[in-house]
mmCIF file of C-alpha atoms in Angstrom:
data_model
loop_
_atom_site.group_PDB
_atom_site.id
_atom_site.type_symbol
_atom_site.label_atom_id
_atom_site.label_comp_id
_atom_site.label_asym_id
_atom_site.label_seq_id
_atom_site.Cartn_x
_atom_site.Cartn_y
_atom_site.Cartn_z
ATOM 1 C CA UNK A 1 41.228 -25.677 -12.168
ATOM 2 C CA UNK A 2 41.376 -24.119 -15.695
ATOM 3 C CA UNK A 3 41.973 -20.961 -16.661
ATOM 4 C CA UNK A 4 38.705 -18.840 -18.079
ATOM 5 C CA UNK A 5 40.398 -16.538 -20.710
ATOM 6 C CA UNK A 6 41.572 -17.018 -24.496
ATOM 7 C CA UNK A 7 39.651 -16.474 -27.800
ATOM 8 C CA UNK A 8 38.171 -20.755 -27.464
ATOM 9 C CA UNK A 9 36.397 -19.862 -24.404
ATOM 10 C CA UNK A 10 38.381 -23.196 -22.928
ATOM 11 C CA UNK A 11 35.774 -23.210 -20.403
ATOM 12 C CA UNK A 12 33.596 -24.245 -22.893
ATOM 13 C CA UNK A 13 34.970 -27.940 -23.614
ATOM 14 C CA UNK A 14 35.072 -28.761 -19.605
ATOM 15 C CA UNK A 15 31.608 -30.593 -20.066
ATOM 16 C CA UNK A 16 30.115 -32.052 -15.909
ATOM 17 C CA UNK A 17 33.645 -30.946 -14.918
ATOM 18 C CA UNK A 18 35.826 -32.802 -16.957
ATOM 19 C CA UNK A 19 37.761 -31.902 -20.062
ATOM 20 C CA UNK A 20 37.334 -33.460 -23.403
ATOM 21 C CA UNK A 21 40.288 -33.948 -24.882
ATOM 22 C CA UNK A 22 39.104 -35.084 -27.773
ATOM 23 C CA UNK A 23 37.187 -31.550 -28.985
ATOM 24 C CA UNK A 24 40.693 -30.503 -28.711
ATOM 25 C CA UNK A 25 42.074 -32.904 -30.993
ATOM 26 C CA UNK A 26 39.451 -32.395 -33.535
ATOM 27 C CA UNK A 27 40.340 -28.253 -32.951
ATOM 28 C CA UNK A 28 43.561 -29.023 -33.564
ATOM 29 C CA UNK A 29 42.988 -31.803 -36.221
ATOM 30 C CA UNK A 30 40.553 -28.650 -38.197
ATOM 31 C CA UNK A 31 43.284 -25.344 -37.693
ATOM 32 C CA UNK A 32 45.862 -28.161 -39.587
ATOM 33 C CA UNK A 33 43.947 -28.918 -42.437
ATOM 34 C CA UNK A 34 42.801 -25.251 -43.028
ATOM 35 C CA UNK A 35 47.180 -24.849 -42.906
ATOM 36 C CA UNK A 36 47.278 -27.803 -45.186
ATOM 37 C CA UNK A 37 44.659 -26.053 -47.978
ATOM 38 C CA UNK A 38 46.968 -22.466 -47.718
ATOM 39 C CA UNK A 39 49.909 -24.441 -48.908
ATOM 40 C CA UNK A 40 48.236 -26.302 -51.165
ATOM 41 C CA UNK A 41 46.593 -23.376 -52.688
ATOM 42 C CA UNK A 42 48.510 -20.000 -51.666
ATOM 43 C CA UNK A 43 51.755 -22.391 -51.946
ATOM 44 C CA UNK A 44 50.935 -22.823 -55.026
ATOM 45 C CA UNK A 45 51.272 -27.025 -55.331
ATOM 46 C CA UNK A 46 48.032 -27.212 -56.790
ATOM 47 C CA UNK A 47 48.519 -24.135 -59.308
ATOM 48 C CA UNK A 48 52.027 -26.033 -59.793
ATOM 49 C CA UNK A 49 50.712 -29.825 -60.798
ATOM 50 C CA UNK A 50 49.759 -30.930 -64.468
ATOM 51 C CA UNK A 51 46.286 -31.456 -64.830
ATOM 52 C CA UNK A 52 45.263 -34.920 -64.506
ATOM 53 C CA UNK A 53 48.538 -35.934 -63.584
ATOM 54 C CA UNK A 54 48.991 -38.225 -60.730
ATOM 55 C CA UNK A 55 50.984 -35.543 -58.475
ATOM 56 C CA UNK A 56 47.437 -33.498 -59.839
ATOM 57 C CA UNK A 57 44.801 -35.424 -58.577
ATOM 58 C CA UNK A 58 46.926 -36.885 -55.391
ATOM 59 C CA UNK A 59 47.476 -32.804 -54.302
ATOM 60 C CA UNK A 60 42.991 -32.974 -55.246
ATOM 61 C CA UNK A 61 42.483 -35.513 -52.380
ATOM 62 C CA UNK A 62 44.352 -33.969 -49.723
ATOM 63 C CA UNK A 63 42.606 -30.454 -50.651
ATOM 64 C CA UNK A 64 38.919 -32.199 -50.333
ATOM 65 C CA UNK A 65 40.242 -33.775 -47.229
ATOM 66 C CA UNK A 66 40.968 -30.715 -45.827
ATOM 67 C CA UNK A 67 38.364 -28.548 -47.342
ATOM 68 C CA UNK A 68 36.177 -29.984 -44.520
ATOM 69 C CA UNK A 69 38.661 -28.134 -42.116
ATOM 70 C CA UNK A 70 36.777 -25.033 -41.758
ATOM 71 C CA UNK A 71 32.953 -26.435 -41.627
ATOM 72 C CA UNK A 72 34.486 -29.044 -38.888
ATOM 73 C CA UNK A 73 35.663 -25.677 -36.967
ATOM 74 C CA UNK A 74 32.225 -24.095 -37.212
ATOM 75 C CA UNK A 75 30.424 -27.226 -35.844
ATOM 76 C CA UNK A 76 32.720 -27.291 -33.325
ATOM 77 C CA UNK A 77 31.338 -23.868 -31.591
ATOM 78 C CA UNK A 78 27.917 -24.896 -31.987
ATOM 79 C CA UNK A 79 28.653 -28.720 -30.496
ATOM 80 C CA UNK A 80 29.946 -26.736 -27.646
ATOM 81 C CA UNK A 81 27.835 -23.319 -27.364
ATOM 82 C CA UNK A 82 24.087 -24.507 -27.150
ATOM 83 C CA UNK A 83 24.634 -24.892 -23.090
ATOM 84 C CA UNK A 84 27.093 -21.929 -22.761
ATOM 85 C CA UNK A 85 25.364 -20.654 -19.398
ATOM 86 C CA UNK A 86 27.194 -17.729 -19.202
ATOM 87 C CA UNK A 87 26.619 -14.753 -21.756
ATOM 88 C CA UNK A 88 28.509 -12.391 -22.907
ATOM 89 C CA UNK A 89 30.830 -9.974 -25.588
ATOM 90 C CA UNK A 90 33.802 -10.896 -24.123
ATOM 91 C CA UNK A 91 34.696 -13.283 -26.423
ATOM 92 C CA UNK A 92 34.317 -10.866 -29.912
ATOM 93 C CA UNK A 93 36.043 -8.185 -27.881
ATOM 94 C CA UNK A 94 39.509 -10.290 -27.025
ATOM 95 C CA UNK A 95 39.123 -11.698 -30.173
ATOM 96 C CA UNK A 96 39.533 -8.578 -31.977
ATOM 97 C CA UNK A 97 42.101 -7.816 -28.747
ATOM 98 C CA UNK A 98 44.486 -10.847 -30.559
ATOM 99 C CA UNK A 99 44.231 -9.662 -34.103
ATOM 100 C CA UNK A 100 45.452 -6.455 -32.959
ATOM 101 C CA UNK A 101 47.620 -6.962 -30.508
ATOM 102 C CA UNK A 102 49.426 -9.818 -33.147
ATOM 103 C CA UNK A 103 49.118 -7.574 -36.681
ATOM 104 C CA UNK A 104 51.149 -4.593 -34.483
ATOM 105 C CA UNK A 105 53.899 -7.119 -33.500
ATOM 106 C CA UNK A 106 54.373 -8.945 -37.198
ATOM 107 C CA UNK A 107 54.404 -5.493 -38.972
ATOM 108 C CA UNK A 108 56.732 -4.694 -36.515
ATOM 109 C CA UNK A 109 59.355 -7.064 -36.236
ATOM 110 C CA UNK A 110 58.842 -7.294 -40.784
ATOM 111 C CA UNK A 111 59.072 -3.772 -41.317
ATOM 112 C CA UNK A 112 62.567 -3.831 -38.846
ATOM 113 C CA UNK A 113 63.737 -7.201 -40.846
ATOM 114 C CA UNK A 114 62.893 -5.972 -44.301
ATOM 115 C CA UNK A 115 63.554 -2.107 -44.823
ATOM 116 C CA UNK A 116 61.260 -0.666 -47.436
ATOM 117 C CA UNK A 117 59.016 -2.834 -46.985
ATOM 118 C CA UNK A 118 55.784 -0.734 -46.642
ATOM 119 C CA UNK A 119 55.338 1.837 -50.127
ATOM 120 C CA UNK A 120 52.874 3.740 -47.988
ATOM 121 C CA UNK A 121 50.765 4.267 -44.841
ATOM 122 C CA UNK A 122 48.272 2.830 -46.498
ATOM 123 C CA UNK A 123 50.202 -0.412 -46.495
ATOM 124 C CA UNK A 124 51.081 0.324 -42.747
ATOM 125 C CA UNK A 125 47.224 1.022 -41.909
ATOM 126 C CA UNK A 126 46.515 -2.630 -43.461
ATOM 127 C CA UNK A 127 49.251 -4.639 -42.005
ATOM 128 C CA UNK A 128 48.062 -3.610 -38.108
ATOM 129 C CA UNK A 129 44.638 -3.623 -39.168
ATOM 130 C CA UNK A 130 44.271 -6.546 -41.360
ATOM 131 C CA UNK A 131 40.297 -6.884 -41.086
ATOM 132 C CA UNK A 132 40.346 -3.312 -43.602
ATOM 133 C CA UNK A 133 41.804 -4.921 -46.395
ATOM 134 C CA UNK A 134 39.469 -7.537 -46.167
ATOM 135 C CA UNK A 135 41.122 -10.077 -44.490
ATOM 136 C CA UNK A 136 40.464 -13.220 -41.859
ATOM 137 C CA UNK A 137 37.145 -13.638 -43.296
ATOM 138 C CA UNK A 138 36.521 -16.169 -40.715
ATOM 139 C CA UNK A 139 36.934 -13.637 -37.883
ATOM 140 C CA UNK A 140 34.742 -11.202 -38.919
ATOM 141 C CA UNK A 141 32.491 -13.793 -39.737
ATOM 142 C CA UNK A 142 32.165 -15.847 -36.500
ATOM 143 C CA UNK A 143 32.482 -12.344 -34.382
ATOM 144 C CA UNK A 144 28.418 -11.586 -35.361
ATOM 145 C CA UNK A 145 27.777 -15.119 -34.823
ATOM 146 C CA UNK A 146 29.778 -14.667 -31.546
ATOM 147 C CA UNK A 147 27.408 -11.524 -30.033
ATOM 148 C CA UNK A 148 24.172 -13.262 -31.237
ATOM 149 C CA UNK A 149 24.726 -16.937 -29.493
ATOM 150 C CA UNK A 150 23.182 -16.525 -26.769
ATOM 151 C CA UNK A 151 19.881 -14.997 -28.657
ATOM 152 C CA UNK A 152 21.024 -17.698 -30.915
ATOM 153 C CA UNK A 153 21.110 -20.697 -28.423
ATOM 154 C CA UNK A 154 17.392 -19.496 -26.507
ATOM 155 C CA UNK A 155 15.803 -19.834 -29.886
ATOM 156 C CA UNK A 156 17.062 -22.897 -30.842
ATOM 157 C CA UNK A 157 16.804 -24.515 -27.104
ATOM 158 C CA UNK A 158 13.426 -23.456 -27.137
ATOM 159 C CA UNK A 159 13.041 -26.215 -30.448
ATOM 160 C CA UNK A 160 11.898 -29.536 -29.463
ATOM 161 C CA UNK A 161 14.734 -32.316 -31.055
ATOM 162 C CA UNK A 162 12.457 -33.096 -33.827
ATOM 163 C CA UNK A 163 11.959 -29.387 -35.250
ATOM 164 C CA UNK A 164 15.760 -28.506 -34.800
ATOM 165 C CA UNK A 165 16.691 -31.530 -36.675
ATOM 166 C CA UNK A 166 13.658 -30.100 -39.005
ATOM 167 C CA UNK A 167 15.572 -27.167 -39.255
ATOM 168 C CA UNK A 168 18.623 -28.926 -39.147
ATOM 169 C CA UNK A 169 17.429 -30.220 -42.747
ATOM 170 C CA UNK A 170 15.853 -27.542 -44.660
ATOM 171 C CA UNK A 171 18.691 -25.432 -43.483
ATOM 172 C CA UNK A 172 21.823 -27.953 -45.696
ATOM 173 C CA UNK A 173 18.947 -28.361 -48.602
ATOM 174 C CA UNK A 174 18.105 -24.595 -48.948
ATOM 175 C CA UNK A 175 22.042 -23.599 -48.474
ATOM 176 C CA UNK A 176 23.990 -26.648 -49.018
ATOM 177 C CA UNK A 177 21.893 -28.974 -51.974
ATOM 178 C CA UNK A 178 20.722 -26.825 -54.049
ATOM 179 C CA UNK A 179 23.704 -24.367 -54.862
ATOM 180 C CA UNK A 180 26.268 -27.187 -55.377
ATOM 181 C CA UNK A 181 23.354 -29.306 -57.381
ATOM 182 C CA UNK A 182 23.301 -26.006 -59.457
ATOM 183 C CA UNK A 183 25.930 -24.066 -58.895
ATOM 184 C CA UNK A 184 24.259 -21.039 -58.398
ATOM 185 C CA UNK A 185 25.121 -18.667 -55.654
ATOM 186 C CA UNK A 186 21.326 -18.218 -54.893
ATOM 187 C CA UNK A 187 21.946 -17.007 -51.018
ATOM 188 C CA UNK A 188 24.967 -15.328 -51.537
ATOM 189 C CA UNK A 189 27.616 -17.665 -49.189
ATOM 190 C CA UNK A 190 30.295 -16.872 -51.428
ATOM 191 C CA UNK A 191 30.979 -20.144 -51.092
ATOM 192 C CA UNK A 192 30.845 -21.119 -47.124
ATOM 193 C CA UNK A 193 33.101 -17.971 -46.810
ATOM 194 C CA UNK A 194 29.419 -16.094 -45.033
ATOM 195 C CA UNK A 195 28.210 -15.402 -41.493
ATOM 196 C CA UNK A 196 25.305 -17.105 -42.734
ATOM 197 C CA UNK A 197 26.946 -20.194 -43.597
ATOM 198 C CA UNK A 198 28.993 -20.264 -39.994
ATOM 199 C CA UNK A 199 24.967 -20.308 -38.699
ATOM 200 C CA UNK A 200 24.880 -23.128 -40.591
ATOM 201 C CA UNK A 201 27.087 -24.755 -39.205
ATOM 202 C CA UNK A 202 26.547 -24.154 -35.888
ATOM 203 C CA UNK A 203 22.790 -24.534 -36.206
ATOM 204 C CA UNK A 204 24.264 -28.680 -36.908
ATOM 205 C CA UNK A 205 26.470 -28.637 -34.033
ATOM 206 C CA UNK A 206 23.844 -27.321 -31.688
ATOM 207 C CA UNK A 207 21.784 -30.205 -32.872
ATOM 208 C CA UNK A 208 24.765 -32.920 -32.906
ATOM 209 C CA UNK A 209 24.914 -32.064 -28.771
ATOM 210 C CA UNK A 210 21.527 -32.174 -28.200
ATOM 211 C CA UNK A 211 21.073 -35.660 -29.384
ATOM 212 C CA UNK A 212 24.216 -37.214 -28.952
ATOM 213 C CA UNK A 213 22.994 -39.830 -26.270
ATOM 214 C CA UNK A 214 18.932 -39.941 -27.866
ATOM 215 C CA UNK A 215 20.282 -40.596 -31.428
ATOM 216 C CA UNK A 216 23.472 -42.752 -30.749
ATOM 217 C CA UNK A 217 25.998 -40.462 -32.277
ATOM 218 C CA UNK A 218 28.792 -42.610 -29.496
ATOM 219 C CA UNK A 219 28.015 -45.888 -31.240
ATOM 220 C CA UNK A 220 29.360 -44.824 -34.595
ATOM 221 C CA UNK A 221 32.592 -43.597 -34.373
ATOM 222 C CA UNK A 222 34.187 -45.946 -37.493
ATOM 223 C CA UNK A 223 31.426 -45.170 -39.299
ATOM 224 C CA UNK A 224 31.504 -41.736 -38.887
ATOM 225 C CA UNK A 225 35.215 -42.099 -39.603
ATOM 226 C CA UNK A 226 34.309 -44.373 -42.416
ATOM 227 C CA UNK A 227 31.909 -41.735 -43.660
ATOM 228 C CA UNK A 228 34.818 -38.835 -43.826
ATOM 229 C CA UNK A 229 36.885 -41.201 -46.332
ATOM 230 C CA UNK A 230 33.648 -41.885 -48.138
ATOM 231 C CA UNK A 231 33.334 -39.056 -49.201
ATOM 232 C CA UNK A 232 36.837 -37.790 -49.533
ATOM 233 C CA UNK A 233 36.632 -40.741 -52.215
ATOM 234 C CA UNK A 234 33.379 -39.967 -53.613
ATOM 235 C CA UNK A 235 34.612 -36.345 -54.130
ATOM 236 C CA UNK A 236 37.969 -37.692 -55.992
ATOM 237 C CA UNK A 237 35.767 -39.719 -57.845
ATOM 238 C CA UNK A 238 33.494 -37.887 -59.535
ATOM 239 C CA UNK A 239 35.292 -35.118 -60.323
ATOM 240 C CA UNK A 240 38.183 -37.584 -61.932
ATOM 241 C CA UNK A 241 35.137 -38.364 -64.302
ATOM 242 C CA UNK A 242 33.770 -35.459 -65.113
ATOM 243 C CA UNK A 243 37.319 -33.553 -65.582
ATOM 244 C CA UNK A 244 37.762 -37.106 -68.181
ATOM 245 C CA UNK A 245 34.595 -36.744 -70.354
ATOM 246 C CA UNK A 246 34.450 -32.645 -69.646
ATOM 247 C CA UNK A 247 38.300 -32.017 -70.511
ATOM 248 C CA UNK A 248 38.735 -29.277 -66.802
ATOM 249 C CA UNK A 249 38.692 -29.438 -63.869
ATOM 250 C CA UNK A 250 35.363 -28.132 -62.579
ATOM 251 C CA UNK A 251 35.863 -28.722 -59.180
ATOM 252 C CA UNK A 252 32.018 -29.944 -58.489
ATOM 253 C CA UNK A 253 31.118 -30.368 -55.011
ATOM 254 C CA UNK A 254 34.024 -29.257 -53.664
ATOM 255 C CA UNK A 255 33.524 -26.796 -51.517
ATOM 256 C CA UNK A 256 32.709 -25.298 -47.577
ATOM 257 C CA UNK A 257 28.719 -25.921 -48.442
ATOM 258 C CA UNK A 258 28.753 -28.525 -50.290
ATOM 259 C CA UNK A 259 27.025 -31.146 -48.634
ATOM 260 C CA UNK A 260 29.739 -34.195 -48.989
ATOM 261 C CA UNK A 261 32.345 -31.705 -47.414
ATOM 262 C CA UNK A 262 29.805 -30.884 -44.433
ATOM 263 C CA UNK A 263 28.949 -34.522 -44.386
ATOM 264 C CA UNK A 264 33.042 -35.338 -43.662
ATOM 265 C CA UNK A 265 32.576 -32.943 -40.796
ATOM 266 C CA UNK A 266 30.461 -34.429 -38.487
ATOM 267 C CA UNK A 267 32.013 -37.717 -39.147
ATOM 268 C CA UNK A 268 35.521 -36.458 -37.705
ATOM 269 C CA UNK A 269 33.520 -34.897 -35.799
ATOM 270 C CA UNK A 270 31.507 -37.779 -34.382
ATOM 271 C CA UNK A 271 34.658 -39.352 -34.380
ATOM 272 C CA UNK A 272 37.596 -37.871 -32.665
ATOM 273 C CA UNK A 273 34.928 -36.532 -29.677
ATOM 274 C CA UNK A 274 35.232 -39.666 -28.270
ATOM 275 C CA UNK A 275 39.336 -39.993 -27.922
ATOM 276 C CA UNK A 276 40.591 -41.023 -25.202
ATOM 277 C CA UNK A 277 43.923 -39.139 -24.128
ATOM 278 C CA UNK A 278 45.931 -40.382 -21.457
ATOM 279 C CA UNK A 279 48.789 -39.100 -22.096
ATOM 280 C CA UNK A 280 49.848 -35.536 -22.704
ATOM 281 C CA UNK A 281 47.085 -33.555 -21.862
ATOM 282 C CA UNK A 282 48.765 -30.259 -21.098
ATOM 283 C CA UNK A 283 49.905 -30.134 -24.197
ATOM 284 C CA UNK A 284 46.889 -31.068 -26.224
ATOM 285 C CA UNK A 285 44.852 -28.257 -24.357
ATOM 286 C CA UNK A 286 48.235 -26.247 -24.595
ATOM 287 C CA UNK A 287 48.105 -26.497 -28.310
ATOM 288 C CA UNK A 288 44.478 -26.272 -29.238
ATOM 289 C CA UNK A 289 43.817 -22.933 -27.062
ATOM 290 C CA UNK A 290 47.595 -21.584 -29.509
ATOM 291 C CA UNK A 291 44.494 -22.669 -32.516
ATOM 292 C CA UNK A 292 42.853 -19.061 -32.967
ATOM 293 C CA UNK A 293 46.363 -17.649 -33.000
ATOM 294 C CA UNK A 294 48.040 -19.823 -35.257
ATOM 295 C CA UNK A 295 45.541 -18.571 -37.391
ATOM 296 C CA UNK A 296 45.579 -15.014 -37.119
ATOM 297 C CA UNK A 297 49.753 -15.475 -37.559
ATOM 298 C CA UNK A 298 50.058 -17.438 -40.399
ATOM 299 C CA UNK A 299 47.016 -15.695 -42.044
ATOM 300 C CA UNK A 300 48.280 -12.290 -41.762
ATOM 301 C CA UNK A 301 48.521 -9.843 -44.882
ATOM 302 C CA UNK A 302 52.133 -9.879 -45.092
ATOM 303 C CA UNK A 303 52.875 -13.411 -43.700
ATOM 304 C CA UNK A 304 50.093 -15.048 -46.730
ATOM 305 C CA UNK A 305 50.227 -12.547 -49.140
ATOM 306 C CA UNK A 306 54.657 -12.590 -49.164
ATOM 307 C CA UNK A 307 56.121 -15.099 -47.038
ATOM 308 C CA UNK A 308 53.510 -17.832 -47.905
ATOM 309 C CA UNK A 309 52.946 -17.544 -51.513
ATOM 310 C CA UNK A 310 53.986 -19.716 -54.061
ATOM 311 C CA UNK A 311 56.491 -21.279 -51.216
ATOM 312 C CA UNK A 312 55.487 -24.800 -51.518
ATOM 313 C CA UNK A 313 55.651 -24.932 -55.042
ATOM 314 C CA UNK A 314 58.497 -27.431 -55.113
ATOM 315 C CA UNK A 315 56.256 -30.331 -53.615
ATOM 316 C CA UNK A 316 54.299 -30.466 -56.581
ATOM 317 C CA UNK A 317 57.345 -32.006 -58.449
ATOM 318 C CA UNK A 318 57.787 -35.167 -55.294
ATOM 319 C CA UNK A 319 56.791 -38.322 -56.248
ATOM 320 C CA UNK A 320 53.377 -38.922 -55.792
ATOM 321 C CA UNK A 321 52.845 -40.587 -51.775
ATOM 322 C CA UNK A 322 55.265 -37.431 -51.304
ATOM 323 C CA UNK A 323 52.916 -35.193 -51.891
ATOM 324 C CA UNK A 324 50.538 -36.082 -49.342
ATOM 325 C CA UNK A 325 53.260 -36.804 -46.754
ATOM 326 C CA UNK A 326 55.332 -33.693 -47.100
ATOM 327 C CA UNK A 327 52.000 -31.609 -46.982
ATOM 328 C CA UNK A 328 50.882 -33.088 -43.321
ATOM 329 C CA UNK A 329 54.323 -33.017 -42.067
ATOM 330 C CA UNK A 330 54.686 -29.208 -42.736
ATOM 331 C CA UNK A 331 51.327 -28.264 -41.513
ATOM 332 C CA UNK A 332 51.946 -30.087 -38.675
ATOM 333 C CA UNK A 333 55.446 -28.384 -38.467
ATOM 334 C CA UNK A 334 54.166 -24.645 -38.923
ATOM 335 C CA UNK A 335 51.207 -25.332 -36.335
ATOM 336 C CA UNK A 336 53.665 -26.009 -34.152
ATOM 337 C CA UNK A 337 56.300 -23.327 -34.442
ATOM 338 C CA UNK A 338 53.399 -20.875 -34.320
ATOM 339 C CA UNK A 339 51.302 -22.358 -31.568
ATOM 340 C CA UNK A 340 54.696 -20.885 -29.827
ATOM 341 C CA UNK A 341 53.871 -17.513 -29.674
ATOM 342 C CA UNK A 342 50.869 -18.100 -29.192
ATOM 343 C CA UNK A 343 50.550 -19.787 -26.312
ATOM 344 C CA UNK A 344 53.353 -17.005 -25.557
ATOM 345 C CA UNK A 345 50.771 -14.319 -26.477
ATOM 346 C CA UNK A 346 48.140 -16.488 -23.902
ATOM 347 C CA UNK A 347 50.901 -15.863 -20.674
ATOM 348 C CA UNK A 348 51.530 -12.513 -21.622
ATOM 349 C CA UNK A 349 47.545 -11.068 -21.233
ATOM 350 C CA UNK A 350 47.366 -13.109 -18.074
ATOM 351 C CA UNK A 351 49.863 -11.570 -16.811
ATOM 352 C CA UNK A 352 49.399 -8.525 -17.664
ATOM 353 C CA UNK A 353 45.664 -8.604 -16.703
ATOM 354 C CA UNK A 354 44.528 -7.674 -20.301
ATOM 355 C CA UNK A 355 41.705 -10.487 -19.673
ATOM 356 C CA UNK A 356 40.605 -8.982 -16.543
ATOM 357 C CA UNK A 357 40.711 -5.896 -18.385
ATOM 358 C CA UNK A 358 38.848 -6.507 -21.091
ATOM 359 C CA UNK A 359 36.060 -8.882 -19.192
ATOM 360 C CA UNK A 360 35.588 -5.682 -16.804
ATOM 361 C CA UNK A 361 34.091 -3.846 -20.404
ATOM 362 C CA UNK A 362 32.178 -6.599 -21.565
ATOM 363 C CA UNK A 363 30.624 -7.110 -18.223
ATOM 364 C CA UNK A 364 29.127 -3.548 -18.865
ATOM 365 C CA UNK A 365 27.961 -4.029 -22.322
ATOM 366 C CA UNK A 366 26.364 -7.856 -21.220
ATOM 367 C CA UNK A 367 23.915 -6.295 -18.818
ATOM 368 C CA UNK A 368 22.610 -3.864 -21.969
ATOM 369 C CA UNK A 369 22.909 -6.253 -24.839
ATOM 370 C CA UNK A 370 21.410 -9.737 -22.461
ATOM 371 C CA UNK A 371 18.712 -8.426 -20.368
ATOM 372 C CA UNK A 372 17.643 -11.437 -18.166
#
């Protein structure tokens, strides 16, 4: 009924024979949020806004709202992966293959379009294999999580739900609340750019999935949406007050590891997972399936550093309300435009039977690393 391939493991979206399109929408919104972060940050909007101006705080409110996108992505992995029955290293292999494929295509196209783009062989190697240059942090942190997922699931499912809840609370206190409150990275979480933080989010997502019926998650959608907006305004107001009293913006509690940011991500997931999609289901599924491709393409070292950098500085000079609208519109446009090559990549991998080849290779490894 649905294809077995793609790095997101689309089969995981199908629960009890019915695809949850609300989770597809959550994935799409999470990637749009990541694009917004890059428009405001790498695109130069935040750096171009005058400190303490209305535009500055509007831009930062948009940034705060988008900050939970990475946490949402990781929490989704836990929600979808906790009951996964098939244990395979295929996803990690496929993810690396997609990075290599997209990087080669981007390198060839831009090298042909911009003569003299590369100064030496080192630039070419980093363009073809950006991971060696320290790029794609989410992917490099996600791959070990994907490899260890079967063992993590077994350990989590060995816990009672009460024990699992205690694990989540302790993890939030140790890895989110205390480091954020004291502004000291005690456990080398690097503000969330780490395997440990993705694992914490995975554990939380897994608990939310396990306790969905017992804790009444499905009955509190609009409270969850209120939690998202309430958290965003709390962070905005708190930083506004602190900036006025201290004379500078310290970005307090604004990070991936912030407990408020984490709570906002949970609120979005709870709200979106029960969205009933009646029309355009094939489009929603296709757009969701291309999400990781969109991340890989627009975060490629050449595109991120040379095309996206300071490309959106002009947004900082727009009227304050327009900053929100234009930023969101451009994020959606970028998503839609990059979804096309992403879907083409998926099609080519299917037709060239690359997925079958990788599945065959993964099957030989699975028996050795995932003993029954």
